[in-house]
Coordinates of C-alpha atoms in Angstrom, one line a residue:
M145 CA 58.1 -31.0 -27.8
F146 CA 55.9 -28.2 -29.1
G147 CA 53.7 -28.8 -32.2
V148 CA 53.9 -26.3 -35.0
D149 CA 50.9 -24.4 -33.8
Q150 CA 52.3 -24.1 -30.3
F151 CA 55.6 -22.9 -31.7
W152 CA 53.8 -20.0 -33.4
V153 CA 51.9 -19.1 -30.2
H154 CA 55.0 -19.0 -28.1
L155 CA 56.7 -17.0 -30.8
F156 CA 53.8 -14.5 -30.9
C157 CA 53.9 -13.9 -27.1
C158 CA 57.7 -13.9 -26.9
I159 CA 57.9 -11.3 -29.6
Y160 CA 55.5 -9.0 -27.7
Q161 CA 57.5 -9.3 -24.5
S162 CA 60.8 -8.8 -26.4
V163 CA 59.6 -5.7 -28.2
M164 CA 58.2 -4.2 -25.0
R165 CA 61.5 -4.9 -23.3
H166 CA 63.3 -3.3 -26.2
V167 CA 61.0 -0.2 -25.8
T168 CA 62.1 0.2 -22.2
E169 CA 65.8 -0.3 -23.1
L170 CA 65.7 2.1 -26.1
L171 CA 63.7 4.7 -24.2
A172 CA 66.2 4.5 -21.3
D173 CA 69.1 4.9 -23.8
S174 CA 67.4 7.8 -25.5
L175 CA 66.8 9.5 -22.2
A176 CA 70.4 8.9 -21.2
K177 CA 71.5 10.6 -24.4
T178 CA 69.3 13.6 -23.9
G179 CA 70.0 14.0 -20.2
V180 CA 66.2 14.7 -19.6
E181 CA 64.4 13.1 -16.7
D182 CA 67.3 10.8 -16.0
G183 CA 66.8 8.9 -12.8
E184 CA 63.4 10.4 -12.1
L185 CA 60.5 9.0 -10.1
S186 CA 57.1 10.8 -10.6
Y187 CA 54.0 10.6 -8.5
K188 CA 52.6 13.9 -9.8
G189 CA 48.9 14.0 -9.0
Q190 CA 48.7 10.3 -8.5
G191 CA 47.6 10.0 -4.9
R192 CA 49.5 6.7 -4.6
K193 CA 49.7 4.7 -1.3
L194 CA 52.6 5.7 0.9
D195 CA 54.0 2.2 1.3
D196 CA 54.3 1.8 -2.5
I197 CA 56.0 5.2 -2.9
V198 CA 58.5 4.5 -0.1
K199 CA 59.4 1.0 -1.5
E200 CA 59.8 2.3 -5.0
I201 CA 62.1 5.1 -3.8
Q202 CA 64.1 2.6 -1.7
D203 CA 64.5 0.3 -4.7
F204 CA 65.3 3.0 -7.3
E205 CA 69.1 2.9 -7.9
G206 CA 70.6 6.2 -8.9
L207 CA 67.6 8.3 -8.0
Q208 CA 68.1 11.9 -9.1
A209 CA 64.7 13.5 -9.1
L210 CA 61.4 13.0 -7.3
R211 CA 58.1 14.6 -8.3
L212 CA 55.4 14.9 -5.6
E213 CA 53.3 17.7 -7.1
G214 CA 49.6 17.6 -6.5
N215 CA 49.7 15.2 -3.6
T216 CA 48.9 15.7 0.1
V217 CA 51.9 14.8 2.3
G218 CA 51.5 14.9 6.1
V219 CA 54.2 14.8 8.7
E220 CA 54.3 11.0 9.0
A221 CA 54.3 10.5 5.3
A222 CA 57.1 13.1 4.9
Q223 CA 59.1 11.2 7.5
A224 CA 58.7 7.9 5.8
I225 CA 59.7 9.4 2.4
A226 CA 62.6 11.1 4.1
K227 CA 63.8 7.8 5.5
A228 CA 63.8 6.3 2.0
L229 CA 65.8 9.3 0.7
E230 CA 68.6 9.1 3.3
T231 CA 70.7 6.8 1.1
K232 CA 70.2 8.6 -2.2
S233 CA 73.5 10.4 -2.7
D234 CA 72.9 11.0 -6.4
F235 CA 69.7 13.1 -5.7
K236 CA 69.6 16.4 -7.4
R237 CA 66.1 17.7 -8.2
C238 CA 63.1 18.3 -5.9
Y239 CA 59.8 18.9 -7.7
W240 CA 57.6 19.4 -4.6
S241 CA 55.2 22.1 -5.6
D242 CA 51.6 21.8 -4.3
M243 CA 52.3 18.8 -2.2
F244 CA 50.6 19.8 1.0
T245 CA 47.0 20.1 -0.3
G246 CA 44.5 20.2 2.5
R247 CA 47.2 20.1 5.2
L248 CA 47.4 22.5 8.2
R249 CA 50.1 25.1 7.9
S250 CA 51.5 23.8 11.2
E251 CA 52.2 20.4 9.6
I252 CA 54.4 21.8 6.8
P253 CA 57.5 23.0 8.6
P254 CA 58.2 19.6 10.4
A255 CA 57.5 17.8 7.1
L256 CA 60.0 20.0 5.2
N257 CA 62.5 19.7 8.0
S258 CA 62.4 15.9 7.8
L259 CA 62.8 15.9 4.0
G260 CA 65.7 18.4 4.2
D261 CA 67.5 16.5 6.9
A262 CA 67.3 13.4 4.8
L263 CA 68.9 15.1 1.8
M264 CA 71.7 16.5 3.9
L265 CA 72.3 13.1 5.5
A266 CA 72.4 11.5 2.0
G267 CA 75.0 13.9 0.9
A268 CA 72.8 15.1 -2.0
R269 CA 73.8 18.0 -4.2
L270 CA 70.7 19.8 -5.3
T271 CA 70.3 21.7 -8.6
V272 CA 66.5 22.3 -8.5
L273 CA 64.3 23.0 -5.5
D274 CA 60.7 23.7 -6.4
L275 CA 58.2 24.3 -3.5
S276 CA 55.8 26.6 -5.3
D277 CA 52.1 26.7 -4.5
N278 CA 52.4 25.4 -1.0
A279 CA 51.3 28.6 0.8
F280 CA 53.4 27.7 3.9
G281 CA 54.1 31.3 5.0
P282 CA 57.2 32.4 6.9
D283 CA 57.2 29.2 9.0
G284 CA 57.5 27.2 5.9
V285 CA 60.7 29.1 4.9
K286 CA 62.0 28.1 8.4
G287 CA 61.4 24.5 7.4
I288 CA 63.9 24.7 4.6
E289 CA 66.3 27.2 6.3
N290 CA 68.8 24.5 7.4
L291 CA 68.7 22.8 4.0
L292 CA 69.4 26.1 2.1
K293 CA 72.4 26.8 4.4
S294 CA 73.8 23.3 3.9
T295 CA 76.3 21.8 1.5
A296 CA 73.3 20.2 -0.3
C297 CA 72.5 23.6 -1.8
F298 CA 76.0 24.7 -2.7
T299 CA 75.2 23.5 -6.3
L300 CA 71.6 24.9 -6.4
Q301 CA 70.7 26.4 -9.8
E302 CA 66.9 26.8 -9.6
L303 CA 64.9 28.0 -6.6
R304 CA 61.2 28.1 -7.2
L305 CA 58.9 29.4 -4.4
N306 CA 56.0 30.9 -6.3
N307 CA 52.8 31.6 -4.4
C308 CA 54.1 30.5 -1.0
G309 CA 52.9 33.5 1.1
M310 CA 56.3 34.0 2.5
G311 CA 55.7 37.6 3.5
I312 CA 58.4 40.1 4.6
G313 CA 59.6 37.7 7.4
G314 CA 59.9 34.8 5.1
G315 CA 61.7 36.9 2.5
K316 CA 64.3 38.0 5.1
I317 CA 64.8 34.4 6.3
L318 CA 65.3 33.3 2.7
A319 CA 67.7 36.1 1.9
A320 CA 69.8 35.3 5.0
S321 CA 69.9 31.6 4.2
L322 CA 71.1 32.3 0.6
T323 CA 73.7 34.7 1.9
H324 CA 74.9 32.2 4.4
C325 CA 75.0 29.5 1.7
H326 CA 77.0 31.7 -0.7
K327 CA 79.6 32.7 1.9
K328 CA 80.0 29.1 3.1
S329 CA 80.3 27.7 -0.4
S330 CA 82.7 30.4 -1.4
A331 CA 85.0 29.5 1.5
E332 CA 85.1 26.0 -0.1
A333 CA 85.9 27.4 -3.6
S334 CA 82.5 26.4 -4.9
P335 CA 80.3 29.6 -4.6
L336 CA 76.6 29.3 -4.9
S337 CA 75.6 30.2 -8.5
L338 CA 71.9 30.4 -8.5
K339 CA 70.5 30.9 -12.0
V340 CA 66.7 30.9 -11.7
F341 CA 64.8 32.6 -8.9
V342 CA 61.0 32.5 -8.8
A343 CA 59.0 34.0 -6.0
G344 CA 55.8 35.6 -7.4
R345 CA 52.7 36.3 -5.2
N346 CA 54.6 36.2 -1.9
R347 CA 53.8 39.7 -0.3
L348 CA 57.5 40.4 0.0
E349 CA 57.0 44.2 -0.1
N350 CA 59.9 46.6 0.2
D351 CA 61.7 45.0 3.1
G352 CA 61.6 41.5 1.8
A353 CA 62.7 42.6 -1.7
T354 CA 65.5 44.7 -0.3
A355 CA 66.8 41.8 1.8
L356 CA 66.7 39.5 -1.3
A357 CA 68.4 42.1 -3.4
Q358 CA 71.4 42.0 -1.1
A359 CA 71.7 38.3 -1.6
F360 CA 71.3 38.6 -5.4
Q361 CA 74.0 41.2 -5.5
L362 CA 76.3 39.0 -3.6
M363 CA 75.7 36.0 -5.9
G364 CA 75.8 37.8 -9.3
S365 CA 74.9 34.7 -11.2
L366 CA 71.2 35.1 -11.9
E367 CA 69.8 34.5 -15.4
E368 CA 66.1 34.6 -14.7
V369 CA 64.2 36.5 -12.0
H370 CA 60.4 36.3 -11.6
M371 CA 58.9 38.3 -8.7
P372 CA 55.5 39.5 -9.9
Q373 CA 52.7 40.6 -7.5
N374 CA 54.7 41.2 -4.4
G375 CA 53.6 44.7 -3.4
I376 CA 57.0 46.2 -4.0
N377 CA 57.2 50.0 -4.2
H378 CA 60.0 52.2 -5.7
A379 CA 62.3 51.7 -2.7
G380 CA 62.3 47.9 -3.1
I381 CA 62.5 48.2 -6.9
T382 CA 65.5 50.5 -6.6
A383 CA 67.3 48.0 -4.4
L384 CA 66.5 45.2 -6.9
A385 CA 67.8 47.4 -9.8
S386 CA 71.1 47.8 -8.0
A387 CA 71.3 44.1 -7.5
M388 CA 70.4 43.2 -11.1
Q389 CA 73.2 45.4 -12.3
Q390 CA 75.6 42.9 -10.8
N391 CA 74.0 39.9 -12.5
K392 CA 75.6 40.3 -16.0
A393 CA 74.1 37.1 -17.5
L394 CA 70.5 38.1 -16.7
R395 CA 68.2 37.2 -19.6
I396 CA 64.6 37.4 -18.1
L397 CA 63.3 40.0 -15.6
N398 CA 59.7 39.7 -14.6
L399 CA 58.5 42.2 -12.0
N400 CA 54.9 42.4 -13.3
D401 CA 52.2 44.0 -11.0
N402 CA 54.5 45.9 -8.6
T403 CA 54.5 49.6 -8.1
F404 CA 57.6 51.2 -9.7
T405 CA 56.4 54.8 -10.2
E406 CA 58.9 57.1 -12.0
K407 CA 61.6 56.6 -9.4
G408 CA 61.7 52.8 -9.6
A409 CA 61.4 52.8 -13.4
I410 CA 64.3 55.3 -13.8
A411 CA 66.5 53.3 -11.4
M412 CA 65.7 50.1 -13.3
A413 CA 66.4 51.7 -16.7
Q414 CA 69.8 52.7 -15.4
A415 CA 70.5 49.2 -14.3
L416 CA 69.4 47.7 -17.6
K417 CA 72.2 49.7 -19.4
H418 CA 74.7 47.3 -17.9
L419 CA 72.8 44.1 -18.9
A420 CA 73.4 43.3 -22.6
S421 CA 72.1 39.8 -22.3
V422 CA 68.5 40.7 -21.4
Q423 CA 65.9 39.1 -23.7
V424 CA 62.6 39.5 -21.8
I425 CA 61.5 42.5 -19.7
N426 CA 58.0 42.3 -18.1
F427 CA 57.2 45.6 -16.3
G428 CA 53.5 45.3 -17.1
D429 CA 51.0 46.9 -14.6
C430 CA 53.9 48.5 -12.8
L431 CA 52.9 52.2 -13.1
V432 CA 56.2 53.2 -14.8
R433 CA 54.4 56.4 -16.0
P434 CA 55.7 58.7 -18.8
A435 CA 59.0 59.6 -17.2
G436 CA 59.8 56.0 -16.4
A437 CA 58.8 54.8 -19.9
K438 CA 61.0 57.4 -21.5
A439 CA 64.0 56.3 -19.4
I440 CA 63.4 52.7 -20.4
A441 CA 63.0 53.7 -24.0
E442 CA 66.4 55.5 -23.9
T443 CA 68.0 52.3 -22.5
V444 CA 66.4 50.1 -25.1
S445 CA 67.5 52.4 -28.0
E446 CA 71.1 52.6 -26.7
G447 CA 71.6 48.9 -25.8
L448 CA 69.8 45.5 -25.2
P449 CA 70.8 44.2 -28.6
I450 CA 69.0 40.8 -28.3
L451 CA 65.8 42.0 -26.7
K452 CA 62.8 39.7 -27.6
E453 CA 59.9 41.0 -25.4
L454 CA 59.1 44.3 -23.7
N455 CA 56.0 44.6 -21.6
L456 CA 55.0 48.1 -20.4
S457 CA 51.3 47.5 -20.4
Y458 CA 48.9 49.3 -17.9
G459 CA 51.6 51.7 -16.8
E460 CA 49.8 55.1 -17.1
I461 CA 52.0 55.9 -20.1
T462 CA 50.9 58.8 -22.3
E463 CA 51.1 59.1 -26.1
E464 CA 54.4 60.9 -26.2
A465 CA 56.1 58.3 -24.0
A466 CA 54.6 55.4 -25.9
L467 CA 55.9 56.8 -29.2
A468 CA 59.3 57.0 -27.6
V469 CA 59.2 53.4 -26.6
A470 CA 58.0 52.4 -30.1
Q471 CA 60.8 54.3 -31.7
S472 CA 63.3 52.7 -29.3
V473 CA 62.6 49.2 -30.5
K474 CA 63.2 50.0 -34.2
G475 CA 66.2 48.1 -35.4
K476 CA 65.9 45.4 -32.7
D477 CA 66.1 42.4 -35.0
K478 CA 65.3 39.8 -32.3
L479 CA 62.1 41.6 -31.1
E480 CA 59.0 39.4 -31.1
K481 CA 56.6 41.3 -28.9
L482 CA 56.0 44.9 -27.6
D483 CA 53.1 45.2 -25.2
L484 CA 51.7 48.8 -24.6
N485 CA 48.2 47.7 -24.0
G486 CA 46.0 49.5 -21.4
N487 CA 47.9 52.8 -21.3
C488 CA 46.7 56.4 -21.5
L489 CA 46.9 56.9 -25.2
G490 CA 43.4 57.9 -26.3
E491 CA 42.1 57.2 -29.8
D492 CA 44.4 59.5 -31.6
G493 CA 47.4 58.2 -29.6
C494 CA 46.5 54.6 -30.6
V495 CA 46.4 55.6 -34.3
A496 CA 49.7 57.5 -34.0
L497 CA 51.3 54.5 -32.2
K498 CA 50.0 52.1 -34.9
D499 CA 51.4 54.3 -37.6
A500 CA 54.8 54.6 -35.9
M501 CA 55.0 50.8 -35.5
E502 CA 54.1 50.1 -39.1
K503 CA 56.4 52.7 -40.7
P504 CA 59.4 51.0 -42.5
E505 CA 62.8 51.7 -41.0
D506 CA 65.1 52.2 -44.0
D507 CA 62.9 53.1 -47.0
E508 CA 64.4 56.6 -47.0
D509 CA 67.9 55.1 -47.8
E510 CA 66.9 54.3 -51.4
D511 CA 68.1 56.5 -54.2
E512 CA 65.6 59.4 -54.0
D513 CA 66.8 61.1 -57.2
D514 CA 66.2 58.1 -59.4
D515 CA 62.8 57.7 -57.8
E516 CA 61.8 61.3 -58.5
E517 CA 62.7 60.9 -62.2
D518 CA 60.7 57.7 -62.5
L519 CA 57.7 59.2 -60.7
E520 CA 57.5 62.0 -63.2
D521 CA 56.4 59.5 -65.8
V522 CA 53.9 57.8 -63.7
D523 CA 50.3 59.1 -63.6
E524 CA 48.4 59.7 -60.4
E525 CA 46.4 56.5 -60.7
E526 CA 49.5 54.3 -61.0
L527 CA 51.1 56.1 -58.1
E528 CA 48.1 55.4 -55.8
E529 CA 48.2 51.7 -56.7
E530 CA 51.9 51.5 -55.9
E531 CA 51.3 53.2 -52.5
E532 CA 48.5 50.7 -51.7
E533 CA 50.9 47.8 -52.4
E534 CA 53.6 49.4 -50.3
E535 CA 51.2 49.8 -47.4
E536 CA 50.2 46.2 -47.6
E537 CA 53.9 45.1 -47.6
E538 CA 54.6 47.4 -44.6
E539 CA 51.7 46.0 -42.7
E540 CA 53.0 42.5 -43.3
H541 CA 56.5 43.6 -42.2
S542 CA 55.1 45.2 -39.0
T543 CA 53.0 42.2 -38.1
S544 CA 55.8 39.8 -38.4
K545 CA 58.1 42.0 -36.3
F546 CA 56.0 43.3 -33.6
S547 CA 53.6 40.5 -32.8
T548 CA 54.0 36.9 -31.8
P549 CA 54.8 34.5 -34.6
V550 CA 51.9 33.4 -36.7
S551 CA 52.8 29.8 -36.8
A552 CA 55.0 27.6 -34.6
P553 CA 57.4 25.0 -36.0
R554 CA 56.0 21.6 -36.3
P555 CA 56.9 19.5 -33.3
P556 CA 59.1 16.4 -34.0
D557 CA 57.4 13.0 -34.3
V558 CA 58.4 10.0 -32.2
S559 CA 60.5 8.4 -35.0
S560 CA 62.5 11.6 -35.3
F561 CA 63.2 11.6 -31.6
L562 CA 64.2 7.9 -31.5
S563 CA 66.5 8.4 -34.5
F564 CA 68.2 11.5 -33.1
P565 CA 67.3 12.0 -29.4
S566 CA 67.6 15.5 -28.0
P567 CA 66.1 17.2 -24.9
D568 CA 64.1 19.6 -27.1
K569 CA 62.5 16.9 -29.2
L570 CA 61.6 14.8 -26.1
L571 CA 59.9 17.7 -24.3
K572 CA 58.0 18.7 -27.4
L573 CA 56.4 15.3 -27.6
G574 CA 54.3 16.5 -24.7
A575 CA 53.1 15.0 -21.5
N576 CA 52.0 11.8 -23.3
R577 CA 55.5 11.1 -24.7
A578 CA 55.9 7.7 -22.9
L579 CA 52.6 6.6 -24.5
L580 CA 53.6 7.9 -27.9
I581 CA 56.8 6.0 -27.8
E582 CA 55.1 2.8 -26.7
Q583 CA 52.6 3.2 -29.5
Q584 CA 55.5 3.5 -32.0
F585 CA 56.9 0.2 -30.8
L586 CA 53.5 -1.4 -30.9
I587 CA 53.4 -0.6 -34.6
I588 CA 56.8 -2.3 -35.0
F589 CA 55.4 -5.3 -33.2
L590 CA 52.3 -5.5 -35.3
T591 CA 54.4 -5.3 -38.5
V592 CA 56.5 -8.3 -37.3
T593 CA 53.5 -10.2 -36.1
D594 CA 51.8 -9.8 -39.5
A595 CA 54.7 -11.1 -41.4
L596 CA 55.1 -14.1 -39.1
L597 CA 51.5 -15.1 -38.9
R598 CA 50.9 -14.7 -42.6
K599 CA 53.8 -17.0 -43.2
A600 CA 52.5 -19.4 -40.6
Y601 CA 49.0 -19.6 -42.1
S602 CA 50.5 -20.2 -45.5
T603 CA 52.5 -23.2 -44.2
P604 CA 50.8 -26.5 -45.1
S605 CA 51.5 -28.2 -41.7
F606 CA 50.1 -25.2 -39.8
Q607 CA 46.8 -25.9 -37.9
G608 CA 44.9 -22.8 -37.3
C609 CA 42.5 -24.2 -34.8
S610 CA 45.3 -25.6 -32.7
F611 CA 47.0 -22.3 -32.9
V612 CA 44.0 -20.5 -31.4
S613 CA 43.6 -23.2 -28.7
S614 CA 47.3 -22.9 -27.7
L615 CA 46.9 -19.1 -27.7
L616 CA 43.9 -19.3 -25.3
V617 CA 46.0 -21.6 -23.0
L618 CA 48.9 -19.2 -22.9
L619 CA 46.6 -16.3 -22.2
G620 CA 45.1 -18.3 -19.3
L621 CA 41.6 -18.4 -20.7
I622 CA 41.5 -22.3 -20.8
K623 CA 43.4 -24.9 -18.9
S624 CA 46.0 -27.1 -20.4
E625 CA 46.5 -30.8 -19.9
D626 CA 50.2 -30.3 -20.3
K627 CA 50.3 -27.8 -17.4
V628 CA 51.6 -24.9 -19.5
K629 CA 52.2 -21.8 -17.5
P630 CA 50.2 -18.8 -18.8
V631 CA 51.9 -15.5 -19.6
L632 CA 51.0 -12.3 -17.8
V633 CA 48.3 -10.8 -19.9
V634 CA 48.7 -7.1 -20.6
P635 CA 46.7 -4.7 -22.8
G636 CA 49.3 -5.0 -25.6
H637 CA 48.4 -8.6 -26.2
L638 CA 44.8 -7.7 -26.8
H639 CA 45.7 -4.8 -29.0
A640 CA 47.8 -7.1 -31.1
L641 CA 44.9 -9.6 -31.3
E642 CA 42.5 -6.9 -32.4
H643 CA 44.8 -6.1 -35.3
V644 CA 45.4 -9.8 -36.2
V645 CA 41.7 -10.7 -36.4
Q646 CA 41.0 -8.0 -39.0
Q647 CA 43.6 -9.4 -41.4
D648 CA 42.7 -11.5 -44.4
Y649 CA 44.9 -14.4 -43.4
F650 CA 43.0 -15.0 -40.1
P651 CA 40.1 -17.6 -40.4
E652 CA 36.5 -16.7 -39.8
Q653 CA 36.0 -19.7 -37.5
S654 CA 38.8 -18.6 -35.3
V655 CA 37.2 -15.1 -34.9
A656 CA 34.0 -16.8 -33.6
V657 CA 36.1 -18.9 -31.1
L658 CA 37.9 -15.8 -29.8
E659 CA 34.7 -13.8 -29.6
A660 CA 33.1 -16.5 -27.4
F661 CA 36.0 -16.6 -24.9
M662 CA 36.4 -12.8 -24.8
S663 CA 32.7 -12.5 -23.9
R664 CA 33.1 -14.5 -20.7
N665 CA 33.8 -13.0 -17.3
N666 CA 37.4 -13.7 -16.6
K667 CA 39.5 -12.1 -13.9
I668 CA 42.7 -12.4 -16.0
L669 CA 41.3 -9.9 -18.5
E670 CA 40.0 -7.4 -15.9
S671 CA 43.3 -5.5 -15.8
C672 CA 43.2 -4.9 -19.6
G673 CA 40.2 -2.5 -19.3
N674 CA 39.5 -0.7 -22.5
A675 CA 41.7 -3.0 -24.6
R676 CA 39.4 -5.9 -23.8
I677 CA 36.3 -3.9 -24.7
T678 CA 37.8 -2.8 -28.0
L679 CA 38.8 -6.3 -28.9
Q680 CA 35.3 -7.6 -28.2
T681 CA 33.8 -4.8 -30.3
T682 CA 36.1 -5.6 -33.2
L683 CA 35.4 -9.4 -33.0
Q684 CA 31.7 -8.8 -33.1
R685 CA 32.0 -6.5 -36.1
V686 CA 34.3 -8.9 -38.0
K687 CA 32.0 -11.8 -37.2
S688 CA 28.9 -9.9 -38.5
E689 CA 30.7 -8.9 -41.7
S690 CA 31.8 -12.4 -42.5

């Protein structure tokens, strides 16, 4: 039989374990509702031991996503991880960017082959394949060639190969693999419908871009295309323009830092006339030049009703062409940003462009006759004051329309997310969302603990000294004659104690006892790190203040 004091100690520890278990369950439930990071294992930048990773993958039921970013995976490690993936039929998302840090390029193709073979063997149906920042060259593309051609990629929606150094050869292999996958999947009535394609900084040049354009035209499903810094000239740009025209749902087109010249820009402008869903156009540093800028301006003025961003910076655009672009975006209610920085405008051109952007659109539609009659009765001084006020209003209007928003909406707090989970709220909690959610439940735990211990200390039969002794036993800091098994001490226990010892119901003599035990070297507390140090500091402060 437990004494009253032992009862409260066990209740204290059990509440903590129960609350933390509830944290896990509620978080899992919230994630299930949002559909974000469901079934995901992440080793991003952790440098964990291979044996631990393999075992956790093997033991994870329903694994859907694996993050290996920022690690260094050799051939043997890849083979071991692949073996663990062979039974994961629910697998969907590969976040494998920058995972060959420090490895020889010759090691990467066999490593990728092993991982790809495992996914095919498992019967996986991928939706995301991210191998960015691996610099594996054309041989690396060969390492995923079989995977891209297989049924595992019939369902692929996002392909991210940014900064991989594929070159022309790699671009052609990639294009052929996507074409093969589309034809094979179409034969089974489930055509490949890739939505996001990212391949910046890959030296694709004209031939690589042209080969990929043929694959894009065949698929016709792209919504985002990012291919900046690829050394593509007007021939490759023209091929891409023709392909983009067939992707009617295209929303984002980023071809920054390629060399359009007038020919490529005009071809792209013609293609954009068929793409009403485009929201973001990034042709910065592409040398679109005056003729190209005017062609794009004509397309913008005639269509693109939901355009949000237009970047034509550093394009050797002259004043006349820049003014045409500025005029073309008038009336675009969704527009948030127009970038014409770094062009050939000169000082006078910049002033003219600023004036054009700040000029109100529909002020001329007001009743001019009434205004003229009213103005006859207004002296020159009053008129000047009114004009100054109008200029200020126009400047505010221009700033809000043609620049990025001044303030962003306040991100949701944890309680808002837990009450009404959504993917957007969860992602906006940031990278520390798991910690924030745990902290929210720690607050709940401390509230419950306060209520219980306040009631306990107010109970006549409660013995405070015995309570602390029993607590030390359960924490494993002293041995028990009754052979009571200690609980597994975690930082949360010490965080809770730190809160409790500062409350008015906790006796001064108990603070001194706890301070003495916490000062001793004890392996049990080593894993609690900063929580132990914080508790010691608080105990010393409370003791000195008493």
